[in-house]
Coordinates of N, CA and C in Angstrom, one line a residue:
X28 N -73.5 -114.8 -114.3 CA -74.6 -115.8 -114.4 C -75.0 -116.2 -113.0
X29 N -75.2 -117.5 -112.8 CA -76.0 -118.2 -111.4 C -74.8 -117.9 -110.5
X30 N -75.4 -117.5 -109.1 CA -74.3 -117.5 -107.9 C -75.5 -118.3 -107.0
X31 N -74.6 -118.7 -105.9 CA -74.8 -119.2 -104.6 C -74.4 -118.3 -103.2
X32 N -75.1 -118.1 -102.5 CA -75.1 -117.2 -100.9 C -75.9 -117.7 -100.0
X33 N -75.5 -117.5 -99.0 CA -76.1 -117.9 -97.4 C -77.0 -116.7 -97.2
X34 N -77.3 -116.0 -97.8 CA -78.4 -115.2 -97.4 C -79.1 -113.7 -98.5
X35 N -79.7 -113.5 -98.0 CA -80.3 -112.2 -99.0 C -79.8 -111.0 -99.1
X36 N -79.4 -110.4 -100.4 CA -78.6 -109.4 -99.9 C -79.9 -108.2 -100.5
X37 N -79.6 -106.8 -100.7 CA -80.2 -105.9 -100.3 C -81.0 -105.6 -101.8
X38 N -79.8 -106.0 -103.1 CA -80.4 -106.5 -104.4 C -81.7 -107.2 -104.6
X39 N -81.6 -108.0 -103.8 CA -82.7 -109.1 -104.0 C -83.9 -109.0 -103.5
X40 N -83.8 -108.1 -101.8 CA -84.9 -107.6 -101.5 C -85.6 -106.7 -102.1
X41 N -85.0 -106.3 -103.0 CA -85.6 -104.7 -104.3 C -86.0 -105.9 -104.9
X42 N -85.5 -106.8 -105.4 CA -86.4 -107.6 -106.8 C -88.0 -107.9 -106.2
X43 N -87.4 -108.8 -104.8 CA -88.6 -109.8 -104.6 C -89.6 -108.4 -104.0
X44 N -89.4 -107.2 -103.9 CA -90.5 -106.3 -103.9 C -91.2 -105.9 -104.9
X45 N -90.8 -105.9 -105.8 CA -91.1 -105.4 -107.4 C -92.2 -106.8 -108.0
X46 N -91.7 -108.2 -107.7 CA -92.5 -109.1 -108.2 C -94.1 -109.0 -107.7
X47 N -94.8 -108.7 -108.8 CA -95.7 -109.8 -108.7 C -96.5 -111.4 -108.3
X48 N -95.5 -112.0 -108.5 CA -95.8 -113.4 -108.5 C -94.7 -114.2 -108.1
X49 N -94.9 -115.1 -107.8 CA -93.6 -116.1 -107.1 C -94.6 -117.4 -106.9
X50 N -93.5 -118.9 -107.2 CA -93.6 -119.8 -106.9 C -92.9 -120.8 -105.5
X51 N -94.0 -121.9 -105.3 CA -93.9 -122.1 -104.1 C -93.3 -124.1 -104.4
X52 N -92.1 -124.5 -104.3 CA -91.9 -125.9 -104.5 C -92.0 -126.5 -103.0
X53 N -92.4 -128.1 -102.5 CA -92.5 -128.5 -101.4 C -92.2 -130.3 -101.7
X54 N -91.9 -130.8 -101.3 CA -92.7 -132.3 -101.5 C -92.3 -133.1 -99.9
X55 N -92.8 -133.8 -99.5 CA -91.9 -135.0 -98.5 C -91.2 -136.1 -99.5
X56 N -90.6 -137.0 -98.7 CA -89.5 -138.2 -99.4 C -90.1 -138.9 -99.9
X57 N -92.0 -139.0 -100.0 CA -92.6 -140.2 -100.3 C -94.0 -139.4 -101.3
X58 N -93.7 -138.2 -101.6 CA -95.6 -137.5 -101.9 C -95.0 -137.3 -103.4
X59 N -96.3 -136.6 -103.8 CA -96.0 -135.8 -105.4 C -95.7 -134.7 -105.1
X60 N -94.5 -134.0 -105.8 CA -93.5 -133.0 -106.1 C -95.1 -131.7 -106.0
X61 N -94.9 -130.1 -105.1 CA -96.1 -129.6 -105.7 C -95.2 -128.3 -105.8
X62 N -96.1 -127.6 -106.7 CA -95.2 -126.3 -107.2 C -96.5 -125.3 -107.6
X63 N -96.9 -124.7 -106.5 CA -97.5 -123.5 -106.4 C -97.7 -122.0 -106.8
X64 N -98.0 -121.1 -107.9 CA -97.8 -120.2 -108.0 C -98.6 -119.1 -107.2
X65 N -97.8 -118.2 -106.5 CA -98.4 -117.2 -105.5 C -98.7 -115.9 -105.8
X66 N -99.3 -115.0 -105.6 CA -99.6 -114.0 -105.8 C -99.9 -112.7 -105.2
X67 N -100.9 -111.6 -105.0 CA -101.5 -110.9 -104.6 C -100.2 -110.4 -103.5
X68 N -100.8 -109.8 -102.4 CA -99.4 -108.8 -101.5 C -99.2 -109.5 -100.8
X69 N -99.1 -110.5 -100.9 CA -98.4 -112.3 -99.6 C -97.0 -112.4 -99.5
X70 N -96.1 -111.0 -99.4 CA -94.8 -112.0 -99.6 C -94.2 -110.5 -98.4
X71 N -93.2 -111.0 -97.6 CA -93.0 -109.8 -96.8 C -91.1 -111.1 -96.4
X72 N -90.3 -109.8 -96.9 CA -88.8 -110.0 -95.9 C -88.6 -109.5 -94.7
X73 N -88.3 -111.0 -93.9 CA -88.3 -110.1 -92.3 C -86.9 -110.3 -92.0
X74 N -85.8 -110.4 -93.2 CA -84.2 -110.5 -92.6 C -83.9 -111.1 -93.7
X75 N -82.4 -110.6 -93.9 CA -81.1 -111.9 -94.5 C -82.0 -113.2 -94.5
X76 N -82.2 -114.0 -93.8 CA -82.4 -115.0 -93.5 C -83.7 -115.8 -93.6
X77 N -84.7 -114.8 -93.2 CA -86.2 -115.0 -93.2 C -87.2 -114.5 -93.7
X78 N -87.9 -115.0 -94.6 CA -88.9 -114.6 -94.9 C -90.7 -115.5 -94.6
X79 N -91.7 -114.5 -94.9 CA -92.9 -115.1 -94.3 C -93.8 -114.8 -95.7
X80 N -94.8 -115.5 -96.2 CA -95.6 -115.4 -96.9 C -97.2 -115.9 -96.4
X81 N -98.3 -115.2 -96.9 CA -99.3 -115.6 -96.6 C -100.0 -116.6 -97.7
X82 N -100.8 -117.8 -96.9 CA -101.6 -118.5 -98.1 C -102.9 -118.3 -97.6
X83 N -103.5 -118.2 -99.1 CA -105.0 -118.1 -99.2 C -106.0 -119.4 -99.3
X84 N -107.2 -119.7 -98.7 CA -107.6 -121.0 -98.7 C -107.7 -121.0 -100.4
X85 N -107.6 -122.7 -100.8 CA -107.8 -122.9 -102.1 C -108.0 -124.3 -102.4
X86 N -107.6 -124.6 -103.5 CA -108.5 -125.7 -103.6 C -107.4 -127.4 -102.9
X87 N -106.7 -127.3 -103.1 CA -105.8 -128.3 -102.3 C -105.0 -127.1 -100.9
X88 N -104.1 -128.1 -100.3 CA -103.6 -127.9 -99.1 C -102.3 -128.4 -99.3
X89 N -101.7 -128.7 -100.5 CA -100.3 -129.4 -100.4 C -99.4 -128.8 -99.4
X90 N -99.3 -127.6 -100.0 CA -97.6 -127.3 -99.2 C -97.8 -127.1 -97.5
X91 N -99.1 -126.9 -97.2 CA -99.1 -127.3 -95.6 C -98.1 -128.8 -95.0
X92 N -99.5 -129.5 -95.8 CA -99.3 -130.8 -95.4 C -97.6 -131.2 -95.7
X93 N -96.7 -131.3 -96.6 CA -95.7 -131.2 -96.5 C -94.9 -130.7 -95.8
X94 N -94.6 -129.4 -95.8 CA -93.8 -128.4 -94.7 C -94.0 -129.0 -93.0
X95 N -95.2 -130.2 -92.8 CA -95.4 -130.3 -91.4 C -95.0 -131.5 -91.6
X96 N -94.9 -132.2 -92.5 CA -94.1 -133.4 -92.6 C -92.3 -133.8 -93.0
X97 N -92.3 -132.4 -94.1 CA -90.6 -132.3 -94.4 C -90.4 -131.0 -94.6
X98 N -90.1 -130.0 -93.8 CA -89.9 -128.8 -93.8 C -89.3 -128.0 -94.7
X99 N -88.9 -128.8 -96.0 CA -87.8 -128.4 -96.8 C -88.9 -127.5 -97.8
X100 N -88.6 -126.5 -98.4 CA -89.3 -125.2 -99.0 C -88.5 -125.0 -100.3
X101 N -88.6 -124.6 -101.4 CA -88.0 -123.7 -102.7 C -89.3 -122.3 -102.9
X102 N -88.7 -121.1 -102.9 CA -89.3 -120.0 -103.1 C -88.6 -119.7 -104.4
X103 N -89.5 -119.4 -105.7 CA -88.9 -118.9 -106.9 C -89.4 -117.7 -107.2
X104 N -88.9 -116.7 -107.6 CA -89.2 -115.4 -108.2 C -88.4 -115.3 -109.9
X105 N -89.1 -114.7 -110.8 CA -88.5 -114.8 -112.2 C -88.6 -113.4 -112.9
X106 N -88.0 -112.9 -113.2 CA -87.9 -111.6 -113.5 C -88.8 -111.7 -115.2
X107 N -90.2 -111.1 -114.9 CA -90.8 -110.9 -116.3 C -90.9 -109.4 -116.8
X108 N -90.1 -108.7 -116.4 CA -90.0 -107.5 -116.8 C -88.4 -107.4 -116.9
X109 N -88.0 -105.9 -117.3 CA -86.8 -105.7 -117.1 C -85.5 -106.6 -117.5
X110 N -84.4 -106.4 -116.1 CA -83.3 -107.6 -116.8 C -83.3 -108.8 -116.1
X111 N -83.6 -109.8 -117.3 CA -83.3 -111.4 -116.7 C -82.7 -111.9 -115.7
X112 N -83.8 -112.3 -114.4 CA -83.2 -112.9 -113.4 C -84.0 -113.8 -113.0
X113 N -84.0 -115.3 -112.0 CA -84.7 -115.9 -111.5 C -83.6 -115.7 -110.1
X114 N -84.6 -116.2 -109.1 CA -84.0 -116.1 -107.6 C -84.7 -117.2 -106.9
X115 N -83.8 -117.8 -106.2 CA -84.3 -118.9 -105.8 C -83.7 -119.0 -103.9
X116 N -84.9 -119.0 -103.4 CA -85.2 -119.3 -101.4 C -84.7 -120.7 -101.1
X117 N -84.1 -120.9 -100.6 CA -84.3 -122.8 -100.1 C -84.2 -122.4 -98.9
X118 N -84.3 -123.1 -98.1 CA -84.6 -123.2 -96.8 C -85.7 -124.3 -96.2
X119 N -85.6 -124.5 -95.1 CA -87.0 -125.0 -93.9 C -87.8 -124.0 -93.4
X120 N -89.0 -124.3 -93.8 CA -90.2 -123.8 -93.6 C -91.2 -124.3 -92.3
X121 N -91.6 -123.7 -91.8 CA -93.3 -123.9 -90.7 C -94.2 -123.3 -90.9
X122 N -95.4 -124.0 -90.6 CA -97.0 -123.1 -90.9 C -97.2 -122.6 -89.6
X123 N -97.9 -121.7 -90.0 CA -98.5 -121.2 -88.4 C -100.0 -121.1 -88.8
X124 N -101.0 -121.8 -88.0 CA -102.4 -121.6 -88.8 C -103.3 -120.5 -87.4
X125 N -104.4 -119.8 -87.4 CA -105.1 -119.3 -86.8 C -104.8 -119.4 -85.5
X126 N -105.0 -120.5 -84.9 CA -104.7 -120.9 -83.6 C -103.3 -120.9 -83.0
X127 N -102.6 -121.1 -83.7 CA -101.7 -120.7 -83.3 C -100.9 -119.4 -82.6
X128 N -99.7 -119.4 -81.9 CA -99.4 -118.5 -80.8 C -99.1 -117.2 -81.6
X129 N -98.7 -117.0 -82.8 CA -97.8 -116.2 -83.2 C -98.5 -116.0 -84.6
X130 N -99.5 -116.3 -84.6 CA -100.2 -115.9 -85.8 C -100.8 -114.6 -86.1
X131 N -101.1 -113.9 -84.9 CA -101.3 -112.6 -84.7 C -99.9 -111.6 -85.3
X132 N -99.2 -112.2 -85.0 CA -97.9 -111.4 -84.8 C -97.7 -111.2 -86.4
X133 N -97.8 -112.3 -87.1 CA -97.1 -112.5 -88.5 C -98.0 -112.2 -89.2
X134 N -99.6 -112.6 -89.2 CA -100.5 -112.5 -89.9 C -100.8 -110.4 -90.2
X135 N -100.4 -109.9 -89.1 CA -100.3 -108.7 -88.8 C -99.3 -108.0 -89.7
X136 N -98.7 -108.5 -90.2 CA -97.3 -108.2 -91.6 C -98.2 -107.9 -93.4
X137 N -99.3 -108.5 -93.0 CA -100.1 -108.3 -94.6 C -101.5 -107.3 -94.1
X138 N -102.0 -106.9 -95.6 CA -103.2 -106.8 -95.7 C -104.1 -107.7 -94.8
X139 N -105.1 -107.2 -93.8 CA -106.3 -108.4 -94.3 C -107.1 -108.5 -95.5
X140 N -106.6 -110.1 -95.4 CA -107.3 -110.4 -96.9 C -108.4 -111.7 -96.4
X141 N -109.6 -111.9 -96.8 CA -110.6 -112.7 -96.8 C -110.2 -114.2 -97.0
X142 N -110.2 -115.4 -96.2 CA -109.7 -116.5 -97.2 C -108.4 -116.4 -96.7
X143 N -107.6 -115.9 -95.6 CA -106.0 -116.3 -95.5 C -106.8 -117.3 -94.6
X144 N -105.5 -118.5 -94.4 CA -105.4 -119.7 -93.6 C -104.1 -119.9 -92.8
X145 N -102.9 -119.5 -93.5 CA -102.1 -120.0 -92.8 C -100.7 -119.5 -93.4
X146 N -99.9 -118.4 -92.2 CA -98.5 -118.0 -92.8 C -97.3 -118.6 -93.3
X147 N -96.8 -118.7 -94.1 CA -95.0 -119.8 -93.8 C -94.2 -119.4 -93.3
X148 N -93.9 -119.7 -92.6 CA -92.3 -119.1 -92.2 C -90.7 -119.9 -92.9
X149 N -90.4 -119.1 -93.6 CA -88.9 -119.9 -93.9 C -87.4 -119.3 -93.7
X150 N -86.9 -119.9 -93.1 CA -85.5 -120.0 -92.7 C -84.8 -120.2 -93.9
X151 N -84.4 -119.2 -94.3 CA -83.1 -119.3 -95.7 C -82.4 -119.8 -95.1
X152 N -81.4 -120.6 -95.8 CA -80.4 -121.3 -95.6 C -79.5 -121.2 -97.1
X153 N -80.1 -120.6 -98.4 CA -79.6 -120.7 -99.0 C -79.5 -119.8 -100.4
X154 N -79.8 -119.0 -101.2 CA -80.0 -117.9 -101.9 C -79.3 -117.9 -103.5
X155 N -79.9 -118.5 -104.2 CA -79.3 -118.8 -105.5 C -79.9 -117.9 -106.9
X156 N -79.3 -117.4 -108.0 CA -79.8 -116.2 -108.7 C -79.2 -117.4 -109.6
X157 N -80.6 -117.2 -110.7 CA -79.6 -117.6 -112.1 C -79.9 -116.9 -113.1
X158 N -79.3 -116.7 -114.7 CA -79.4 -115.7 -115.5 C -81.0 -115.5 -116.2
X159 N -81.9 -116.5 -116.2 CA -83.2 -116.1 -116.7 C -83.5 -115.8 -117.5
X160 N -82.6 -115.9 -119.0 CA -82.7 -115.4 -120.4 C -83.5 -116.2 -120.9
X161 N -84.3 -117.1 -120.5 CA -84.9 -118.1 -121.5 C -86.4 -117.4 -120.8
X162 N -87.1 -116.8 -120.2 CA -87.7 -116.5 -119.5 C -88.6 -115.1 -120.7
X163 N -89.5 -115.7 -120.5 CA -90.6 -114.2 -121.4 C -90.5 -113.5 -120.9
X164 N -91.0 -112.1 -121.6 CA -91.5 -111.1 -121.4 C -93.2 -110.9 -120.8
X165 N -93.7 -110.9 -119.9 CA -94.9 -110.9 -119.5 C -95.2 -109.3 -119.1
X166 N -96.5 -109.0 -119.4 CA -97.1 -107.6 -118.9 C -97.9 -107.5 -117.3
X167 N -97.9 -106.9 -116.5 CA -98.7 -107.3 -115.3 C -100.0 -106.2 -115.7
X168 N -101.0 -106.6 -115.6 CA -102.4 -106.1 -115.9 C -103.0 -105.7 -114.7
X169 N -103.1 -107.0 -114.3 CA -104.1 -106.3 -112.4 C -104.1 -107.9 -111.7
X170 N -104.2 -107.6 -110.6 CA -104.6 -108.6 -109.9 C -105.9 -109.2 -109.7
X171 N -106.0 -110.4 -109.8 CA -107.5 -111.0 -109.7 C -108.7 -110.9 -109.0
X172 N -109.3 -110.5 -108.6 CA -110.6 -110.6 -107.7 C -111.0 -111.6 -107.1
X173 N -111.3 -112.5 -108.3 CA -112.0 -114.0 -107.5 C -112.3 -114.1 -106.1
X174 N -110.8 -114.4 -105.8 CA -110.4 -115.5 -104.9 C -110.8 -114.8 -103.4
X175 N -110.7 -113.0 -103.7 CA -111.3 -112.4 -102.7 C -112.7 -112.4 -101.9
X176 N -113.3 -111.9 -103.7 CA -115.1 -111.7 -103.8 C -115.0 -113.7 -103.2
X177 N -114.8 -114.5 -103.5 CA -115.4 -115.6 -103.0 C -115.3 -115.6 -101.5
X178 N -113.9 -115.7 -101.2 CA -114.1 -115.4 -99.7 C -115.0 -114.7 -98.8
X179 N -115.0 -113.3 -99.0 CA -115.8 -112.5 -98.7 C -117.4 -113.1 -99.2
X180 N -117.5 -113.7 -99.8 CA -119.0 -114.3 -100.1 C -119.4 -115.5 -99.0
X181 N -118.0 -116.2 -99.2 CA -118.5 -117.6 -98.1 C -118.6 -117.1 -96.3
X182 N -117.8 -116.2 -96.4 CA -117.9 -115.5 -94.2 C -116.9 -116.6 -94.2
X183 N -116.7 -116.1 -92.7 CA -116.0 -116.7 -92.0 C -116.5 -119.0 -91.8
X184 N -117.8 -118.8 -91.1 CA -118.4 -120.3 -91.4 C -118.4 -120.5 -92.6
X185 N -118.3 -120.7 -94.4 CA -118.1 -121.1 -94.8 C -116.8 -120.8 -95.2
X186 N -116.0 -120.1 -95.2 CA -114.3 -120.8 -95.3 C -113.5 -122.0 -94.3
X187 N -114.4 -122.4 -92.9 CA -114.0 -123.3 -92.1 C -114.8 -124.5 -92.5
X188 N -115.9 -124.3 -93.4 CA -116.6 -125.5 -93.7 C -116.0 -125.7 -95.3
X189 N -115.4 -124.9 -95.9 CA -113.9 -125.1 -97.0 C -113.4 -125.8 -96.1
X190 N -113.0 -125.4 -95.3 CA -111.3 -125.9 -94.8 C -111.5 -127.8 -94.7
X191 N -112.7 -127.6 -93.7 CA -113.2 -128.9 -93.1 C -113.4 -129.9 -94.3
X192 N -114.3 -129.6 -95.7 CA -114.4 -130.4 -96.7 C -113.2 -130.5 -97.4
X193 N -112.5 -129.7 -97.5 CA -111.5 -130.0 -99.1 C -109.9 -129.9 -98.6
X194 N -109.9 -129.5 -97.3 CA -108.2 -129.1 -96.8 C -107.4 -129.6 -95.8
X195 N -108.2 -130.6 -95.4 CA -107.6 -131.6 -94.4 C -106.6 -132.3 -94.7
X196 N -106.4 -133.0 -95.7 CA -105.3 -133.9 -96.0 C -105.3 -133.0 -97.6
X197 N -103.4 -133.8 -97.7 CA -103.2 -133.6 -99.0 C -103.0 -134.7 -100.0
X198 N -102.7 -134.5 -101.5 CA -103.3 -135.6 -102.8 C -103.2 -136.8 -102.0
X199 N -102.2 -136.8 -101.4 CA -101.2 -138.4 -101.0 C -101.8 -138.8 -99.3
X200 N -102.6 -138.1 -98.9 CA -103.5 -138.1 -97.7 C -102.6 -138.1 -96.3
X201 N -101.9 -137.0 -96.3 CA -100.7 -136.5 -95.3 C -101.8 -135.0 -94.5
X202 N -102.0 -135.4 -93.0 CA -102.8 -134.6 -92.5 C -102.1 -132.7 -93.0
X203 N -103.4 -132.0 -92.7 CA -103.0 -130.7 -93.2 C -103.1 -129.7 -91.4
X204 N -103.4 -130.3 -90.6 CA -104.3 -129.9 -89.0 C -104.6 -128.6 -89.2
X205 N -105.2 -128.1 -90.5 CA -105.4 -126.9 -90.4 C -107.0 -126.7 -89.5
X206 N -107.3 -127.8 -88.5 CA -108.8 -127.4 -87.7 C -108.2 -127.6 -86.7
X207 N -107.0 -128.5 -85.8 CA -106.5 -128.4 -85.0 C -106.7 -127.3 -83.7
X208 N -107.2 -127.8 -82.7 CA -107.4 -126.2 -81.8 C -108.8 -125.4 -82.2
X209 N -109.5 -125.8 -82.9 CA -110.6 -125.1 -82.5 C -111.4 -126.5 -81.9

């Protein structure tokens, strides 16, 4: 059933390759709890220890604004195929947005995709599996379009005039500095 480990073992990096989808938990000591479902080819292991995912602009900015306020991160993966597993990331997390020094470096780990904002970086600290029998059966069909074709529709000036209207602060109005530097 559930185990506990200090880091990723080689099992796990085969799973979290095979997923699909994975969820993103965050909150600070004082906001609303947010829990993010992620998708498309955003997820890359760079060690036992670390992993980096890409976010896409969207309609809130939660887990920025959090992770720069309380660094604390949950990564969930859920086995909808195959045999029942959920896998769970904890660790401290950092954003690295455009301007930043090292965004080249990491952003450089994915596709370009239209519409990224800003990588995570998280420091495992902690690596927990539990059995996942309550967990459906789901089919994977395709990945969405949308969120691309919009991007690619808005350019570059209108994903910063996104950012600027709707991604500054989050629900609880905790800065997001995703304009910072320019």
């Amino acid at each position: 059933m559930g185990k506990q480990i200090p880091e990723l073992e080689e099992q796990h990096i085969k799973f979290i390759a095979a997923q699909k989808l994975f969820f993103v938990g965050t909150a600070t000591a004082d906001s609303r709890i947010n829990v993010s479902p992620k998708g498309m080819d955003s997820f890359r292991v760079l060690g036992p220890n670390r992993v980096i995912w890409l976010n896409m602009t969207g309609s809130g900015n939660e887990t920025s604004a959090h992770v720069q306020t309380d660094g604390r991160m949950t990564v969930m993966f859920c086995a909808f195929t195959g045999k029942p597993l959920i896998l769970r990331l904890y660790g401290q997390a950092r954003v690295i947005h455009p301007y930043d020094t090292d965004w080249e470096e990491l952003f450089a780990q994915f596709p370009p995709i239209p519409g990224a904002r800003q990588v995570f970086d998280l420091q495992v600290d902690l690596v927990q599996t539990s059995c996942g029998m309550a967990v459906p059966y789901f089919d994977y069909v395709e990945e969405r379009e949308q969120l691309i074709n919009w991007a690619s529709k808005q350019g570059e000036a209108g994903i910063h005039q996104y950012w600027h209207d709707k991604n500054q602060q989050s629900l609880d109005g905790i800065p997001t500095h995703i304009l910072e530097g320019e």
